[in-house]
Short mmCIF file of C-alpha atoms in Angstrom, two decimals:
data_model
loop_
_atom_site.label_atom_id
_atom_site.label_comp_id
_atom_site.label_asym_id
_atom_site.label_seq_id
_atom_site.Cartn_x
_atom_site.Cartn_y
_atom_site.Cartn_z
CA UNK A 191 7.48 -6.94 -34.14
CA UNK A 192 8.84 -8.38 -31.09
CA UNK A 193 5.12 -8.29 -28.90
CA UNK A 194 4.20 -11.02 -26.26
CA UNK A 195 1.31 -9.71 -24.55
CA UNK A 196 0.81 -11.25 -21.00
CA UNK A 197 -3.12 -10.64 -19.49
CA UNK A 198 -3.96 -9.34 -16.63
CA UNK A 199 -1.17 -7.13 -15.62
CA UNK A 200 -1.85 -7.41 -11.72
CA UNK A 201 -3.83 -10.02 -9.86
CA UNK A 202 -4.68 -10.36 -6.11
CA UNK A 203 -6.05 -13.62 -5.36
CA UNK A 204 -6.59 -15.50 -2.13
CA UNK A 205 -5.08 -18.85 -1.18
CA UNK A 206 -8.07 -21.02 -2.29
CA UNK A 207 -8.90 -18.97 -5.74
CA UNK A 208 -8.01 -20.47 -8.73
CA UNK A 209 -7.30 -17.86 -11.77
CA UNK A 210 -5.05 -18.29 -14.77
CA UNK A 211 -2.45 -15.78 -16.51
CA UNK A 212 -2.72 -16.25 -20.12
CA UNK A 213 0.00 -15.10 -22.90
CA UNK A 214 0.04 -14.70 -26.67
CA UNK A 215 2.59 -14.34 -29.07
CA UNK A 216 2.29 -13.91 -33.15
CA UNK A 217 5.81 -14.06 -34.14
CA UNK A 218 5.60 -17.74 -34.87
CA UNK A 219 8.16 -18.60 -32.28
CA UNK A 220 7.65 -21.99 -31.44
CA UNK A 221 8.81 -22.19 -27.51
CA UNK A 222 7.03 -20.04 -25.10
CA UNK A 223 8.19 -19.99 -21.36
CA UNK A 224 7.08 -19.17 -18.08
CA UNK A 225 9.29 -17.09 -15.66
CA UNK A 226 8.70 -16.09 -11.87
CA UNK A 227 10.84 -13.28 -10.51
CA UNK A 228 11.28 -11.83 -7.30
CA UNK A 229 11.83 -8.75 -6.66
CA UNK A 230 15.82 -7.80 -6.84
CA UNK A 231 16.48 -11.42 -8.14
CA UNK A 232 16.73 -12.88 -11.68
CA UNK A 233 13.78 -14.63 -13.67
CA UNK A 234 13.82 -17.90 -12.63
CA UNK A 235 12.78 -20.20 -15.35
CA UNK A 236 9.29 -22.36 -14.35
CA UNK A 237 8.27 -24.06 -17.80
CA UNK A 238 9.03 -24.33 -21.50
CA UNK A 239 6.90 -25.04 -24.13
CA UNK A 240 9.14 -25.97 -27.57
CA UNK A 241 8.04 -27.53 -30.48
CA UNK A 242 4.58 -28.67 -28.68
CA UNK A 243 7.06 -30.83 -26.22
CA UNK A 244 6.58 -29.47 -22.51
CA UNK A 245 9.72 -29.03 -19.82
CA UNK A 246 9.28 -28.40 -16.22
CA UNK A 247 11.38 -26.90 -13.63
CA UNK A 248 11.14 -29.80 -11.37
CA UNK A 249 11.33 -27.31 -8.22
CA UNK A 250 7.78 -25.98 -9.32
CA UNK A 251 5.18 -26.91 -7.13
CA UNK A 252 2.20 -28.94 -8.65
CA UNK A 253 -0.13 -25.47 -7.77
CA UNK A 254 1.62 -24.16 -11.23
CA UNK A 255 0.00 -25.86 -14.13
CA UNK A 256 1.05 -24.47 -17.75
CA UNK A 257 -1.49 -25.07 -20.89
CA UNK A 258 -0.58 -24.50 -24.43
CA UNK A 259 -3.38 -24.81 -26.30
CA UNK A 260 -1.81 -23.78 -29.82
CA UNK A 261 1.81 -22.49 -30.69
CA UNK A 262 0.22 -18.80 -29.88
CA UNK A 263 -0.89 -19.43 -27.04
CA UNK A 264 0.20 -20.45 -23.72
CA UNK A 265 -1.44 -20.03 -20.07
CA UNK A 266 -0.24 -20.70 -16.19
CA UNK A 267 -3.48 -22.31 -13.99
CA UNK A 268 -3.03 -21.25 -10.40
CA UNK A 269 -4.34 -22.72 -7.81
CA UNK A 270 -4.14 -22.61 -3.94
CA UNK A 271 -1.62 -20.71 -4.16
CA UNK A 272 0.81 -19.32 -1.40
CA UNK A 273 1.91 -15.81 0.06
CA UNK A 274 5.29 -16.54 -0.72
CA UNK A 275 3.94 -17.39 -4.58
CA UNK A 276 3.34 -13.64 -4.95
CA UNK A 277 5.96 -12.20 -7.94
CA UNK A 278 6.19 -10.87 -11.46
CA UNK A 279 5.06 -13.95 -13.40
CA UNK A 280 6.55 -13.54 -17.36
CA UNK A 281 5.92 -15.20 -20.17
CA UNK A 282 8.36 -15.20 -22.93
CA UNK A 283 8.72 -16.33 -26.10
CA UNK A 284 12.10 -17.53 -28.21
CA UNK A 285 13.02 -16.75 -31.83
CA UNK A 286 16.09 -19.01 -33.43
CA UNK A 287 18.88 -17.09 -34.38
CA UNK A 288 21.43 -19.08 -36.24
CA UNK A 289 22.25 -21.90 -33.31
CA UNK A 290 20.82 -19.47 -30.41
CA UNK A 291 17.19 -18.68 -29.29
CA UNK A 292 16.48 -14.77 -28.24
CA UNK A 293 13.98 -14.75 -25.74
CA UNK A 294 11.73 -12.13 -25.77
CA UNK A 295 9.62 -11.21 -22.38
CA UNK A 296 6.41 -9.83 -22.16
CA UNK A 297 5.07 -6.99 -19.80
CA UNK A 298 4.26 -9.55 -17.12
CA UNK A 299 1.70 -9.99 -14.30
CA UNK A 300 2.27 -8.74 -11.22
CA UNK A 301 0.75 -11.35 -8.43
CA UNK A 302 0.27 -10.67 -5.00
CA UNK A 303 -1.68 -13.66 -2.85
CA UNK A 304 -2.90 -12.73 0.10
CA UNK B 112 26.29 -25.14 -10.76
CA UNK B 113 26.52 -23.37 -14.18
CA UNK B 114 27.13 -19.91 -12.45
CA UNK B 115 26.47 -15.95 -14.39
CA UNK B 116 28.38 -13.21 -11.80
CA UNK B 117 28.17 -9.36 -12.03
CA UNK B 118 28.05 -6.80 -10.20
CA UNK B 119 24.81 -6.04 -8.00
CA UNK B 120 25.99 -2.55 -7.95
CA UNK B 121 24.84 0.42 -7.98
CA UNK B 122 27.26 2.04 -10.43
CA UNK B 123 26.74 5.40 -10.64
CA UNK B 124 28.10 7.13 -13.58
CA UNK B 125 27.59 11.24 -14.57
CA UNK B 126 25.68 12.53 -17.48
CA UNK B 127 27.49 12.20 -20.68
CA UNK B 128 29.81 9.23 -19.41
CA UNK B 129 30.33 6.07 -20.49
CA UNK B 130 29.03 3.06 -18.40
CA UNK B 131 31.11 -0.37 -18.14
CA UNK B 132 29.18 -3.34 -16.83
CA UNK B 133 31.14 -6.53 -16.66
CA UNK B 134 29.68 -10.60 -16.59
CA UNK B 135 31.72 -13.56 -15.91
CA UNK B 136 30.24 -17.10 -16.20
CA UNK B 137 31.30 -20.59 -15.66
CA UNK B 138 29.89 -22.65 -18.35
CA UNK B 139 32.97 -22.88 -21.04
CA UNK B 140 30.20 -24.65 -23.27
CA UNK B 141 28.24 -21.18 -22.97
CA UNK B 142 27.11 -20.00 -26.86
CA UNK B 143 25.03 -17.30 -26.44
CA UNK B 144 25.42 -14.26 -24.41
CA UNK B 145 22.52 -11.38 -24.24
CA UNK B 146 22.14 -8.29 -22.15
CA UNK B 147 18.54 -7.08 -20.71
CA UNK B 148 17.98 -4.08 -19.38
CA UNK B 149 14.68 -3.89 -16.46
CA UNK B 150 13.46 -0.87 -15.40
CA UNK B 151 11.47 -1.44 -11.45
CA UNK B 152 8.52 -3.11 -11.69
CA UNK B 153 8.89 -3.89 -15.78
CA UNK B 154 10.40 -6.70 -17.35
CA UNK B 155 13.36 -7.45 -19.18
CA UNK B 156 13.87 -6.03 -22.68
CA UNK B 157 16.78 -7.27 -24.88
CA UNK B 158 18.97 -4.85 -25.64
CA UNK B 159 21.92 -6.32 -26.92
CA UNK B 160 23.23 -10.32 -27.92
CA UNK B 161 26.35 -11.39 -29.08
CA UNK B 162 27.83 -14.81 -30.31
CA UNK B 163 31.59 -14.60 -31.11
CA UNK B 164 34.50 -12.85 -29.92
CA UNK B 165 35.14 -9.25 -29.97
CA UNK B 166 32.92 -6.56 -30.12
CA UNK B 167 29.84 -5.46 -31.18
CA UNK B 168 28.16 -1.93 -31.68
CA UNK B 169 24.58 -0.62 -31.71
CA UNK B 170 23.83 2.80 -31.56
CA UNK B 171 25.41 3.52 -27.87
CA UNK B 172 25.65 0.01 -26.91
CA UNK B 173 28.61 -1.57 -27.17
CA UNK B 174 28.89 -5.92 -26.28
CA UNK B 175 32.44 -7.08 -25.84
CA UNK B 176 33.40 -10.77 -25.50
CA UNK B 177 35.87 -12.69 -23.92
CA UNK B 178 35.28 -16.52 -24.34
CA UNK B 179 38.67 -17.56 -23.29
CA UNK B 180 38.66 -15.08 -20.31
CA UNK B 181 35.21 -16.21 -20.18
CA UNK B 182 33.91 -12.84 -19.82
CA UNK B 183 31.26 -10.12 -21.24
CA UNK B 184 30.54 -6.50 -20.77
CA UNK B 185 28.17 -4.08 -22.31
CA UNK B 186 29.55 -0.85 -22.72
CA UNK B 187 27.01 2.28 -22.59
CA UNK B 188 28.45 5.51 -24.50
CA UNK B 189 26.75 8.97 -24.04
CA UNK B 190 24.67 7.86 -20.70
CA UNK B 191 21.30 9.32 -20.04
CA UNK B 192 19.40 9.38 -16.86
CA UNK B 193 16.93 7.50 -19.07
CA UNK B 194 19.52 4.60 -18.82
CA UNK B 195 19.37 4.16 -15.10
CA UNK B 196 17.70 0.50 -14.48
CA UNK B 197 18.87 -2.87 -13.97
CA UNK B 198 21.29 -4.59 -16.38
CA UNK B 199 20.61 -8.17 -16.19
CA UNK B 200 23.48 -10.33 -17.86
CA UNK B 201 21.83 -13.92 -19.95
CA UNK B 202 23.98 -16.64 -20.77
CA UNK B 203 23.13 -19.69 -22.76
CA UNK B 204 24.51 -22.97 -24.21
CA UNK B 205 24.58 -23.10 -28.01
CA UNK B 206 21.18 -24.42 -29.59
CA UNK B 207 19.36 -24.51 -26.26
CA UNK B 208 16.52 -22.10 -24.48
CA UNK B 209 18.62 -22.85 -21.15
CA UNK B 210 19.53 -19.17 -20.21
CA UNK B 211 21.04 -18.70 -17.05
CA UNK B 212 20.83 -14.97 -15.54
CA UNK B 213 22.91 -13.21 -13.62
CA UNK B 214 21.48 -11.27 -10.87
CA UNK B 215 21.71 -7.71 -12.33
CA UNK B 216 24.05 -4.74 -11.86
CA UNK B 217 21.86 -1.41 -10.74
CA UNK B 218 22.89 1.60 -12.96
CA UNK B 219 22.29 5.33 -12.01
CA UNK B 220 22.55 7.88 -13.96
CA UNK B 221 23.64 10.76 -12.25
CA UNK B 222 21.88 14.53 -14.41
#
């Protein structure tokens, strides 16, 4: 079983919402991550969650806030936001194969801010 | 700049033929190397990794690598129009979630 599920699948929010994109994984990978891709452009890689011990893209702007509230479990808090925010946010999770870590991606959520 | 190239493409290939999609990347400390395939508006699926040298086979997928030409293809045998998507070429240092993605070869499969 190789299932991270991402909720919602599409969101439309306005620039002074606040909403969250939560994932969940039951593989017991310990490191979860947060992507953003653009359209015709590679997943760019926003945060990392491994082994409870957080790492940040440090060209993410403070309006991204990840939570991991358990090893399952891992959500991106949005907040005034920006038209040029809207992408396919994935979450992904990593299982350790010999020396390597396969990431697995979720379905995503598609965001559009308006 | 730790740098993954390929093709943006599109390659089209016919029915029945066998797709080549080549990756070179700059990173000689590079341990990992995976290939995900994205249809539009989906995300990435893993279709293929592969750690050492040579080549390795599964089902119609074949992974070939080159460390010393720095260099790694995925070969698809038998394409179906079902295969047309993005290939998107991963590349990571040993022991580390650091993958760094090229920016995807189009493939069309031509019925």
């Amino acid at each position: 079983d190789t299932e991270v599920t991402q909720t919602p699948k599409h969101l439309v929010m306005g620039m002074t919402n606040k909403k969250s994109l939560k994932c969940e994984q039951h593989m017991g990978h310990r490191a979860m991550y947060w992507y953003k891709q653009k359209a015709k452009k590679p997943p760019e890689l926003m945060f990392v969650y491994s082994y409870e011990k957080l790492s940040i893209n440090e060209s993410v702007p403070s309006r991204f806030s990840p939570e991991c509230p358990n090893s399952s479990l891992l959500n991106l808090h949005l907040h005034a936001l920006q038209p040029e925010d809207s992408a396919l946010y994935l979450c992904a999770s990593s299982q350790r194969d010999r020396a390597n870590e396969k990431l697995f991606f979720g379905s995503g959520t598609q965001l559009s801010v308006l | 700049q730790k740098e993954v190239e390929q093709n943006s493409g599109p390659l089209s290939v016919p029915e029945g033929a066998i797709a080549s999609l080549n990756c070179t990347y700059s990173d000689r400390g590079s341990q990992s190397f995976f290939w995900y395939r994205q249809y539009s508006g989906k995300s990435p699926e893993l279709i293929m990794f592969i750690y050492s040298n040579g080549d390795k086979e599964d089902g119609r997928f074949t992974a070939q690598l080159n460390k010393a030409s720095q260099y790694v293809s995925l070969l698809i045998r038998d394409s179906q129009p079902s295969d047309s998507a993005t290939y998107l070429c991963a590349v990571a240092e040993g022991g580390t979630y650091k993958y760094i993605f090229g920016t995807g070869t189009r493939l069309k499969v031509l019925a």
